[in-house]
Short mmCIF file of C-alpha atoms and ligand atoms in Angstrom, two decimals:
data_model
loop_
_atom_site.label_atom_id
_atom_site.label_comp_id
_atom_site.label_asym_id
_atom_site.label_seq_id
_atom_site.Cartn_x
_atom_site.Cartn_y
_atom_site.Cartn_z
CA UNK A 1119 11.09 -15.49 25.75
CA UNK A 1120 10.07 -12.94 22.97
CA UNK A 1121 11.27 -12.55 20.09
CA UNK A 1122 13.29 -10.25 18.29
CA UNK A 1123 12.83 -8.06 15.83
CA UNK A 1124 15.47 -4.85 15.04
CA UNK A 1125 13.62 -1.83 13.45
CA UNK A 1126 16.57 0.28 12.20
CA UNK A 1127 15.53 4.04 10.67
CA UNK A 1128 17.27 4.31 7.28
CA UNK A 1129 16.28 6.47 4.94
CA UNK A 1130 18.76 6.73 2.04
CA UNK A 1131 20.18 3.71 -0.17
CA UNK A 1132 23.90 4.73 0.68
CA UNK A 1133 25.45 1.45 0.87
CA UNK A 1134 27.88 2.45 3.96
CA UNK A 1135 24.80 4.26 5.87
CA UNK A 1136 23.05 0.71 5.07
CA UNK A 1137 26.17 -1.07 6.15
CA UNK A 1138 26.26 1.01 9.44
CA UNK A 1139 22.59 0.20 10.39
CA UNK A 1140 23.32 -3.32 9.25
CA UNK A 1141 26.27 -4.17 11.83
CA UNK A 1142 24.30 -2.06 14.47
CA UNK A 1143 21.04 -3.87 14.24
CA UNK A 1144 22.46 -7.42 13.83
CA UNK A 1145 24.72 -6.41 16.76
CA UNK A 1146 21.67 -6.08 19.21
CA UNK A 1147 20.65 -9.58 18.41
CA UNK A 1148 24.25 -11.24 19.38
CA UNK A 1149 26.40 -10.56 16.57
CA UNK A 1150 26.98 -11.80 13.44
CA UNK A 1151 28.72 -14.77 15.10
CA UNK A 1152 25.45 -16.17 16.45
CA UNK A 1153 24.02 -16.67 12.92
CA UNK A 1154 26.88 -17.79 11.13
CA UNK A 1155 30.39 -19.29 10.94
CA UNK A 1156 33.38 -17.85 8.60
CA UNK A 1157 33.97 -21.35 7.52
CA UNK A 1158 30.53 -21.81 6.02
CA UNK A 1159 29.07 -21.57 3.15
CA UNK A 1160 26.56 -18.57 2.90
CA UNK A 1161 24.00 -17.82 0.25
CA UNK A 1162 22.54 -14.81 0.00
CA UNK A 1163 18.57 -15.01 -0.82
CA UNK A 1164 17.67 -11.43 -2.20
CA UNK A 1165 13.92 -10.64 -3.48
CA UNK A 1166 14.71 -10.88 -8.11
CA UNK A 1167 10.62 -11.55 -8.91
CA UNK A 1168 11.67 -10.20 -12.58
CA UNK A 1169 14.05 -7.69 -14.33
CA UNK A 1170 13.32 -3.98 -12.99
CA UNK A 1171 15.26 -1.13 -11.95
CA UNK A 1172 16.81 -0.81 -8.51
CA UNK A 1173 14.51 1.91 -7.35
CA UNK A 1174 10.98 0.26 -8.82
CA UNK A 1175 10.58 -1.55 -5.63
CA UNK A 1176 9.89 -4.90 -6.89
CA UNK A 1177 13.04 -6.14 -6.26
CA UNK A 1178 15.33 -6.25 -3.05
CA UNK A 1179 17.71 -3.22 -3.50
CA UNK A 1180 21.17 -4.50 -4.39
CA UNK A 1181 22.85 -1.85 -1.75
CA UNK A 1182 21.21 -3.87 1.02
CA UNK A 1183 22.48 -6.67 -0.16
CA UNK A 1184 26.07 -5.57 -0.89
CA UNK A 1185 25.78 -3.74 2.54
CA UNK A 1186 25.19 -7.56 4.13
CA UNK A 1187 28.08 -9.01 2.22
CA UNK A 1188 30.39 -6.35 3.04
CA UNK A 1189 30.05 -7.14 6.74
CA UNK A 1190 30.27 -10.88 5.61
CA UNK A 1191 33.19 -10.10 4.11
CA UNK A 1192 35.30 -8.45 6.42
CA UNK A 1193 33.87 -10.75 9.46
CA UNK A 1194 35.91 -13.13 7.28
CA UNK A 1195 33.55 -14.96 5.50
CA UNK A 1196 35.06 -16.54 2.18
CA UNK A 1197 32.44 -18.72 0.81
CA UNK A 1198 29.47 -16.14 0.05
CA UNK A 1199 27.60 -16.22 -2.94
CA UNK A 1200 24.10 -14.95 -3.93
CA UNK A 1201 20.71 -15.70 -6.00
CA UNK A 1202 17.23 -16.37 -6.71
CA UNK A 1203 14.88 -18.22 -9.27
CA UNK A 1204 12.97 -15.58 -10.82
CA UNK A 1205 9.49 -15.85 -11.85
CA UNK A 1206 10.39 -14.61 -15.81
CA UNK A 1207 13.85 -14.48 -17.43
CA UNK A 1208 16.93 -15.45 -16.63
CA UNK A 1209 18.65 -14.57 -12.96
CA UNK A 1210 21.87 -13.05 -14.35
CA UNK A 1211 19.67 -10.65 -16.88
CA UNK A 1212 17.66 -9.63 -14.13
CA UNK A 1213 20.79 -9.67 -11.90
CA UNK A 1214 22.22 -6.98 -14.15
CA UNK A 1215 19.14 -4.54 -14.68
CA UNK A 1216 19.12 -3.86 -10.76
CA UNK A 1217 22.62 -3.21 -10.78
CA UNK A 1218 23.37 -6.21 -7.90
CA UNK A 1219 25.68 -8.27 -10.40
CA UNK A 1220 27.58 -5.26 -11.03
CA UNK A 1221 27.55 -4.68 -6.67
CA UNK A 1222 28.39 -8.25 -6.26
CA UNK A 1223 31.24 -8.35 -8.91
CA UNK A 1224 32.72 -5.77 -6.87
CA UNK A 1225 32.80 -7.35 -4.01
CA UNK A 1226 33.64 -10.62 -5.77
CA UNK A 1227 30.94 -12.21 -4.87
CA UNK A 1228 29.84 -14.61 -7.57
CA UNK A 1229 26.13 -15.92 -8.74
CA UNK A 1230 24.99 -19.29 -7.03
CA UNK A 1231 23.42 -22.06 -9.73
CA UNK A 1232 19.57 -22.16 -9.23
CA UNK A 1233 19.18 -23.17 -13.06
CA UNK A 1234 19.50 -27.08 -11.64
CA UNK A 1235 17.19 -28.53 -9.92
CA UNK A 1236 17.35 -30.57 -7.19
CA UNK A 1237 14.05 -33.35 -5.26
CA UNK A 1238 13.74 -33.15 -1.38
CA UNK A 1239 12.12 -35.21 0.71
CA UNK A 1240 11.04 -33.16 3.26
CA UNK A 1241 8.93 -35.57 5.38
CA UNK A 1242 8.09 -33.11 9.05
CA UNK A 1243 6.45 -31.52 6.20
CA UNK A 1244 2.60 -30.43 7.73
CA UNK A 1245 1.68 -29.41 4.16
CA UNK A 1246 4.61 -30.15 1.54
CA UNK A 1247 6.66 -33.39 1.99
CA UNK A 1248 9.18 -32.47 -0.72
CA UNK A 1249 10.53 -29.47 -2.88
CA UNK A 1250 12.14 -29.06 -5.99
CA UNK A 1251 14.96 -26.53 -5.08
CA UNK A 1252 17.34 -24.91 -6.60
CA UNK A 1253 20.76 -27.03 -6.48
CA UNK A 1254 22.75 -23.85 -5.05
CA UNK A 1255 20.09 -23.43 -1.62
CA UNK A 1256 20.68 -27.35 -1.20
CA UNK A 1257 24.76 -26.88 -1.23
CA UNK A 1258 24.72 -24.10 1.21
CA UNK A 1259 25.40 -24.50 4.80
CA UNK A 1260 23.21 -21.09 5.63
CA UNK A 1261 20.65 -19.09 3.65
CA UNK A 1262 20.49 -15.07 5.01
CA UNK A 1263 16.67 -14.02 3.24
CA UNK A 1264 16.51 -10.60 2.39
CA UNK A 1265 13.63 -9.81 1.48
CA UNK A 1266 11.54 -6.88 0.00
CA UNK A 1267 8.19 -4.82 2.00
CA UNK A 1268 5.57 -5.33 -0.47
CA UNK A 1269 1.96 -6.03 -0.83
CA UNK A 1270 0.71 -9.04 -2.39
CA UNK A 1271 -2.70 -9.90 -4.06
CA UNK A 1272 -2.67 -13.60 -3.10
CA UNK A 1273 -0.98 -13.15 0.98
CA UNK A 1274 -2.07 -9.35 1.17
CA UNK A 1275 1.86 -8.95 1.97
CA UNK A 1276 5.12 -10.36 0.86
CA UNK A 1277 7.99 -10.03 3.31
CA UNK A 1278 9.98 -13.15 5.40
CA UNK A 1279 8.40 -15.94 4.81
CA UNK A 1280 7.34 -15.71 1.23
CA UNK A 1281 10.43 -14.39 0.09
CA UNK A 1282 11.53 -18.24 0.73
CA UNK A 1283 9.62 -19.01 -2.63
CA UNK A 1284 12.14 -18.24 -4.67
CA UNK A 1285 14.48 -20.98 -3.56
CA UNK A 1286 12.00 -23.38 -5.94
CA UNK A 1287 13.89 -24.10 -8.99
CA UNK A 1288 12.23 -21.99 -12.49
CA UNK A 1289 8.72 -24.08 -13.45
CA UNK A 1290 8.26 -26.00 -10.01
CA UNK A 1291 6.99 -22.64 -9.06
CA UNK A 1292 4.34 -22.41 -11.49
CA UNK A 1293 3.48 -26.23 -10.24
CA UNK A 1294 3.05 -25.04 -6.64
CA UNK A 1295 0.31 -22.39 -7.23
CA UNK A 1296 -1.98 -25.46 -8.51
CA UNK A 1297 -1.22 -27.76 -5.87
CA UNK A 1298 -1.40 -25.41 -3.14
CA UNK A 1299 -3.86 -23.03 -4.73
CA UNK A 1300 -5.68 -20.81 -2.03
CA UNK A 1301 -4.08 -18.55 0.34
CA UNK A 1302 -4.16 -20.94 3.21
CA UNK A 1303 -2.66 -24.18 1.66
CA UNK A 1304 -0.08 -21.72 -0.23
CA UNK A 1305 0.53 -20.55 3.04
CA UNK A 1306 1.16 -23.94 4.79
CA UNK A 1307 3.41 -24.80 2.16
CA UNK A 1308 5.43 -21.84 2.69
CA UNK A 1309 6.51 -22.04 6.24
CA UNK A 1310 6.73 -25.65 5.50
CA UNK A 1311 10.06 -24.74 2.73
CA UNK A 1312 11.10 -22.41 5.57
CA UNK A 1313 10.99 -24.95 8.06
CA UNK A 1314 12.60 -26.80 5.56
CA UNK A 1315 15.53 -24.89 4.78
CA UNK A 1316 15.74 -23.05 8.01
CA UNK A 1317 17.78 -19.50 6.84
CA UNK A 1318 19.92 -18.60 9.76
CA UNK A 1319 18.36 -14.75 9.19
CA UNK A 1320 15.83 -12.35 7.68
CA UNK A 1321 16.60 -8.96 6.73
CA UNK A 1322 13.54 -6.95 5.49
CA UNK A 1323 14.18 -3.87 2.98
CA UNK A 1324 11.58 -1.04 3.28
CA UNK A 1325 13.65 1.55 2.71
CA UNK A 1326 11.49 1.92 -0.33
CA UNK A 1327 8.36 -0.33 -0.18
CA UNK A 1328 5.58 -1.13 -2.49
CA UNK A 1329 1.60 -0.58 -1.76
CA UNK A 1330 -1.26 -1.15 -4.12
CA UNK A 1331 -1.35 -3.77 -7.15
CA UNK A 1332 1.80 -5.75 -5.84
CA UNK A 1333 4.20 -7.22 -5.85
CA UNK A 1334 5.37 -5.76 -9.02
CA UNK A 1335 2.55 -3.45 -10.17
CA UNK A 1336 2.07 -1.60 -7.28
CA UNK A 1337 3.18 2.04 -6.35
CA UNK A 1338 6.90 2.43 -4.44
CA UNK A 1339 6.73 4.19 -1.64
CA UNK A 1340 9.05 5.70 0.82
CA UNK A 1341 9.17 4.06 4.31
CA UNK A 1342 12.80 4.71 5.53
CA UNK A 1343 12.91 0.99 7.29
CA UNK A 1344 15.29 -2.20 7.78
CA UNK A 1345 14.03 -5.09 10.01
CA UNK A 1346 16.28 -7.97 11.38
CA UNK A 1347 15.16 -10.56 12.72
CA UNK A 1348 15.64 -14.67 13.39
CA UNK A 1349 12.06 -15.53 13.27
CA UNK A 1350 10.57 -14.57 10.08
CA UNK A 1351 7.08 -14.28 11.42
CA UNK A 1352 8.03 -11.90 13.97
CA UNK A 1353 9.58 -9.96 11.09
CA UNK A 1354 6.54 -10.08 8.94
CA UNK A 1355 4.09 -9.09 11.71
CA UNK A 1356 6.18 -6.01 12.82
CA UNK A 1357 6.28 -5.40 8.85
CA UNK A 1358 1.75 -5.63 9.03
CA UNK A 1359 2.26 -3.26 11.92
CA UNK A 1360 3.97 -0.30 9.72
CA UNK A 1361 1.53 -0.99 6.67
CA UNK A 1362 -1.36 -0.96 9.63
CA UNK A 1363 -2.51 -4.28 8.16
CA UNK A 1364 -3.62 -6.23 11.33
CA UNK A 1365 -1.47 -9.91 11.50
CA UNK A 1366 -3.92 -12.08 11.89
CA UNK A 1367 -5.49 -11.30 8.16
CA UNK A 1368 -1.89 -12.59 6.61
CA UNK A 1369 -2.60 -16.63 6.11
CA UNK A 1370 1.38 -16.85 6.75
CA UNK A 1371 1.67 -15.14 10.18
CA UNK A 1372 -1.22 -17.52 11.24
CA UNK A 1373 0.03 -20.61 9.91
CA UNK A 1374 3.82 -20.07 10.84
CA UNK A 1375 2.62 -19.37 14.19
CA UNK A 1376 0.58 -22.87 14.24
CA UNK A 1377 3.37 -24.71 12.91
CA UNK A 1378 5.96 -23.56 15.42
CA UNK A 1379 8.00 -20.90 12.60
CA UNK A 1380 7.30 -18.27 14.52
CA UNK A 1381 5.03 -15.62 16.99
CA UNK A 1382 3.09 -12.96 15.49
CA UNK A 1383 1.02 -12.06 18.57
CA UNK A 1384 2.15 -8.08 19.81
CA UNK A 1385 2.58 -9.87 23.09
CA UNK A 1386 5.68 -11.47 22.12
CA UNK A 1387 7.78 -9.83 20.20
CA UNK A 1388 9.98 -6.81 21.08
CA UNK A 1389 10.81 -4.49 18.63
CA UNK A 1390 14.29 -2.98 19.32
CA UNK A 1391 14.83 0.25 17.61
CA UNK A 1392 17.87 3.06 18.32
CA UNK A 1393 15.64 4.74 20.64
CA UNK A 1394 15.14 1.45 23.37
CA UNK A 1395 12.14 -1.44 22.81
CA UNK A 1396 9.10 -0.79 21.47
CA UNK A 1397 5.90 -2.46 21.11
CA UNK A 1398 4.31 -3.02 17.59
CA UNK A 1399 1.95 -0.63 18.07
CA UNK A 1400 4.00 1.70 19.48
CA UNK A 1401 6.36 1.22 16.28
CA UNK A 1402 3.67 1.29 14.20
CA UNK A 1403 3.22 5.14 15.57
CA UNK A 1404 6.47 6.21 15.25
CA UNK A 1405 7.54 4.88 11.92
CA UNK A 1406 4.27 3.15 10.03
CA UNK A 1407 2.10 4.67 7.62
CA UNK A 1408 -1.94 4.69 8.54
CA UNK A 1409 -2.50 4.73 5.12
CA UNK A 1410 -0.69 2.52 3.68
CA UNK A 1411 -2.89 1.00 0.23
CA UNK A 1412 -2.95 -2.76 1.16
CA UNK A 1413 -5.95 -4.82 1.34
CA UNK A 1414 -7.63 -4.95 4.56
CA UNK A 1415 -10.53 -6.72 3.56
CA UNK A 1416 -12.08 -9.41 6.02
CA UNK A 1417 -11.75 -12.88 4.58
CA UNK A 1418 -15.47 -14.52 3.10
CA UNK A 1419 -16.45 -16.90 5.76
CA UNK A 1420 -15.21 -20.37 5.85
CA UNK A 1421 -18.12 -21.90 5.47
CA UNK A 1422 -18.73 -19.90 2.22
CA UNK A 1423 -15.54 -20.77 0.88
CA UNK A 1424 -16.59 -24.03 1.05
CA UNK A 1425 -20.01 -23.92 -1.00
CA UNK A 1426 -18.14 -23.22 -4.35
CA UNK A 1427 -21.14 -21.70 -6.35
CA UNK A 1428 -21.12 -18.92 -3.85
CA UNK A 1429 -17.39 -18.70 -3.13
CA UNK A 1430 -17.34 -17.36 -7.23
CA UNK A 1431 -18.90 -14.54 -6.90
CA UNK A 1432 -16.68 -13.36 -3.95
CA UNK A 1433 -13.10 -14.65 -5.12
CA UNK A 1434 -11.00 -11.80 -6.34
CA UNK A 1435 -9.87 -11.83 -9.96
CA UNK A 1436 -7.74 -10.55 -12.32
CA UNK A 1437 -8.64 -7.96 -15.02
CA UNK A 1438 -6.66 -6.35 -17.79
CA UNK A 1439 -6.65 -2.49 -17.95
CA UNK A 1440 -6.57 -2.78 -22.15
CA UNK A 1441 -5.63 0.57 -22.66
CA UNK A 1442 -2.26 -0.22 -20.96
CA UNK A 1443 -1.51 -4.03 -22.80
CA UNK A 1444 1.12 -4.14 -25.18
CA UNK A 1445 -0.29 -7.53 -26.05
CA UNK A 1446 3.15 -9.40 -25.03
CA UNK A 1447 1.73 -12.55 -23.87
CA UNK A 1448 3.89 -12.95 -20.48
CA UNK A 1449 0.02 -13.23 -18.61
CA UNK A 1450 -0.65 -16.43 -20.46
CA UNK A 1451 3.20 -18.02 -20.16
CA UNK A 1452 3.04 -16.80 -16.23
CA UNK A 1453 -0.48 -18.76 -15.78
CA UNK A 1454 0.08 -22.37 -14.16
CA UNK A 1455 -3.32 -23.91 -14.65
CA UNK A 1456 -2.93 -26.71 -17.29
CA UNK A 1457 -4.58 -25.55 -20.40
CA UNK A 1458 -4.26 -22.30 -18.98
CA UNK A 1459 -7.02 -19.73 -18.00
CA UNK A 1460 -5.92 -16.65 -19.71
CA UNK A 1461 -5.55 -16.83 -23.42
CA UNK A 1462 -3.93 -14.58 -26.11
CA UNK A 1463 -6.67 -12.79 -28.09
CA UNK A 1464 -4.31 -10.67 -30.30
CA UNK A 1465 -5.06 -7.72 -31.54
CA UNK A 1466 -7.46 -7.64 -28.58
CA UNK A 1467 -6.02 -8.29 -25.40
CA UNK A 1468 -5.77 -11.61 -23.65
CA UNK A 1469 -8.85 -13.11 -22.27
CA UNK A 1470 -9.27 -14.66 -19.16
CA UNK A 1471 -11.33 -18.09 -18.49
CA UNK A 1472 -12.48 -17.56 -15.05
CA UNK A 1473 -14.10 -21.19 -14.78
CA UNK A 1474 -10.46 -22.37 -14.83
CA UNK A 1475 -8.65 -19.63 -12.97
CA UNK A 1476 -7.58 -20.27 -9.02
CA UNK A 1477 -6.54 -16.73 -8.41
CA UNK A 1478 -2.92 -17.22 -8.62
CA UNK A 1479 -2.44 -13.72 -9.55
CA UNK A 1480 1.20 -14.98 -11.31
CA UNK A 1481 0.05 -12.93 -14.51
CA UNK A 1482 -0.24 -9.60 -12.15
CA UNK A 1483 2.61 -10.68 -10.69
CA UNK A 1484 4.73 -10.97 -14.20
CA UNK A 1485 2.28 -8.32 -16.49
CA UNK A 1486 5.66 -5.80 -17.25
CA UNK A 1487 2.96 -2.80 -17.62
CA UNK A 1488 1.37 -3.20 -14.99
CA UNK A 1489 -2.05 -3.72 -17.02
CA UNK A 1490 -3.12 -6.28 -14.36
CA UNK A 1491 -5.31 -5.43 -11.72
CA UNK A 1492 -7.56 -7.45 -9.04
CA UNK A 1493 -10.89 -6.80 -8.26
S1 SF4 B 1044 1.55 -9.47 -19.63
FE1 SF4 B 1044 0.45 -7.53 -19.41
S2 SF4 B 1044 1.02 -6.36 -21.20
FE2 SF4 B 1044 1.57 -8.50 -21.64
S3 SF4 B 1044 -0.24 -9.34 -22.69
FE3 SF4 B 1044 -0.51 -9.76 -20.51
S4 SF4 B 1044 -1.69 -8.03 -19.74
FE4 SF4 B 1044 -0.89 -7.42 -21.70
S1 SF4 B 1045 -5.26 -16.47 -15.10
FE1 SF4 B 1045 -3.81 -15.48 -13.73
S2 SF4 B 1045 -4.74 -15.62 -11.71
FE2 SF4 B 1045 -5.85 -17.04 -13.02
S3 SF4 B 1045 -4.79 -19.01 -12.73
FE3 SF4 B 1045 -3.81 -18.05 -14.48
S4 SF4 B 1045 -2.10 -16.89 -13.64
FE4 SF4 B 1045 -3.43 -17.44 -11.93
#
């Protein structure tokens, strides 16, 4: 059987329109009912990577979510709350700039605890036997991920599966990107926490999507999109298909297909839209963008990789644009590597060590000026 994946047309952040398209699309996959029980606890897993504005496209827009807990709400749900561990600053700060704890508070939904931290053992794990999550995704009885269409400098793209991330608690993120510090392992470890936590759904916003330098220094732009799905990989593919980014270059399509997440092969996965099933590529006509800026660079070969004095002069690094540093230091508190490999330099800007760096890219991700670029 194929799976699944609802491509609703939505071009407006109206929270009712959103709502609408919402209880349409997760309609056409069995209901709300076939994800979820009134007398459980839900949490709802939005994109927060770090206080911006609603309409900057680095974080998940809060009237998708409030659109998802309205029809939680009246389906009688009564135990719903939301959250995320951002990578810089405090949830409920960042919470507040997009405008989703004021959404939320409406709709009385409260703020989940991911400030405590809490060890799993995770032993199916192919890649990570344990996880330090946040205490709130542990309590839950079902996760719903909704996660943001962006590009990403480490995965290419961020979408289903990565969104997952966030459910490691504050600093255990920063550990990850050293254990599991190229694409591949990062990867593995990612459908690994989703296999470990196993959300009951994935809702994708690209109503407004990011291309270039993300996830949070890139350029918003409009793609009028929601995808639904169950299997995240299915999701994420479909997502490849409208940035016409081919699957297979996306480390976690390929390993959550090999580890039995997910399918990310055209062949199996139907993409239901208003206007009957579609194929990705025929999708990918209708509502993708050709041109969307995303890297579609081939990967250097394996066997490269592995001779390290070679691999150096092909791995992509970080740069700062110095014109545009405000000399703030968030680079060097973002970077994970023990010692750290980008250093404050004031008045000049910071300086990277490139010997030590493992191209993260967590100070492009958390650079607020977007003075961070890859090359
Ligand atoms: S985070 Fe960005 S603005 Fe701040 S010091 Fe680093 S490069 Fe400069
Ligand atoms: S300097 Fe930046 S890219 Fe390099 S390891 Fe540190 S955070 Fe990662």
């Amino acid at each position: 059987m194929k799976s699944q994946v609802v491509l609703l047309k939505c071009d407006t952040y109206d929270r009712e329109k959103i709502y609408e398209e919402l209880l349409w699309g997760i309609g056409q996959l069995g209901g709300i009912g076939r994800f979820v029980r009134p007398e459980e606890k839900i949490l709802l897993k939005p994109n927060l990577l770090r206080k911006a504005e609603a309409d900057s496209a680095i974080v998940t827009h809060p009237a998708v979510v409030a659109a998802m807990a309205k029809i939680l709400k009246e389906a009688g749900f009564i135990h719903v709350s939301y959250g995320d561990s951002a990578g810089v600053g405090p949830m409920d700060k960042i919470a507040g700039a997009c405008g989703l704890a004021a959404a939320m508070e409406e709709l009385e939904i409260p703020m989940a605890d991911f400030n405590e931290c809490v060890h799993v053992n995770y032993p199916e794990g192919k890649m990570a036997k344990q996880f330090h999550l946040a205490k709130a995704v542990t309590e839950t009885d079902a996760l719903i991920n909704i996660c943001k269409m962006k590009t990403h400098q480490l995965e290419r793209m961020t979408g289903a599966v990565k969104n997952m991330y966030g459910c490691i608690q504050g600093l255990h993120k920063a550990k990850g990107h050293t254990k599991f510090s190229n694409a591949e392992s990062f990867a593995r470890m990612l459908v690994d926490l989703n296999r470990c936590i196993r959300p009951r759904l994935y809702i994708m916003d690209g109503i407004t999507a990011m291309e270039g330098n993300g996830p949070a220094s890139g350029t918003p732009v409009h793609m009028g999109v929601i995808l639904i799905a169950a299997d995240p990989v299915a999701l994420d593919s479909v997502c490849c298909g409208l940035m016409n980014l081919a699957p297979e270059l996306v480390p976690t399509n390929v390993q959550g297909e090999k580890m039995g997440l997910g399918v990310w092969q055209e062949k199996n996965i139907d993409v239901i839209t208003r206007e009957g099933s579609l194929t990705i590529s025929q999708a990918q006509e209708r509502f993708g963008k050709k041109d969307y800026d995303v890297n579609r660079g081939r990967e250097v070969r394996r066997i490269w990789r592995q001779i390290r004095w070679i691999s150096r002069h092909f791995q992509r690094k970080p740069y700062i644009v110095e014109s545009k540093c405000i000399r703030c230091g968030i680079c060097v508190e973002a970077c994970p590597v023990e010692g750290k490999a980008i250093h404050l330099h004031r008045p000049a800007a910071p300086v990277y060590d490139y010997k030590k760096c493992i191209a993260c890219f967590c100070c492009q991700e958390m650079c607020p000026k977007k003075a961070i670029r890859v090359k």
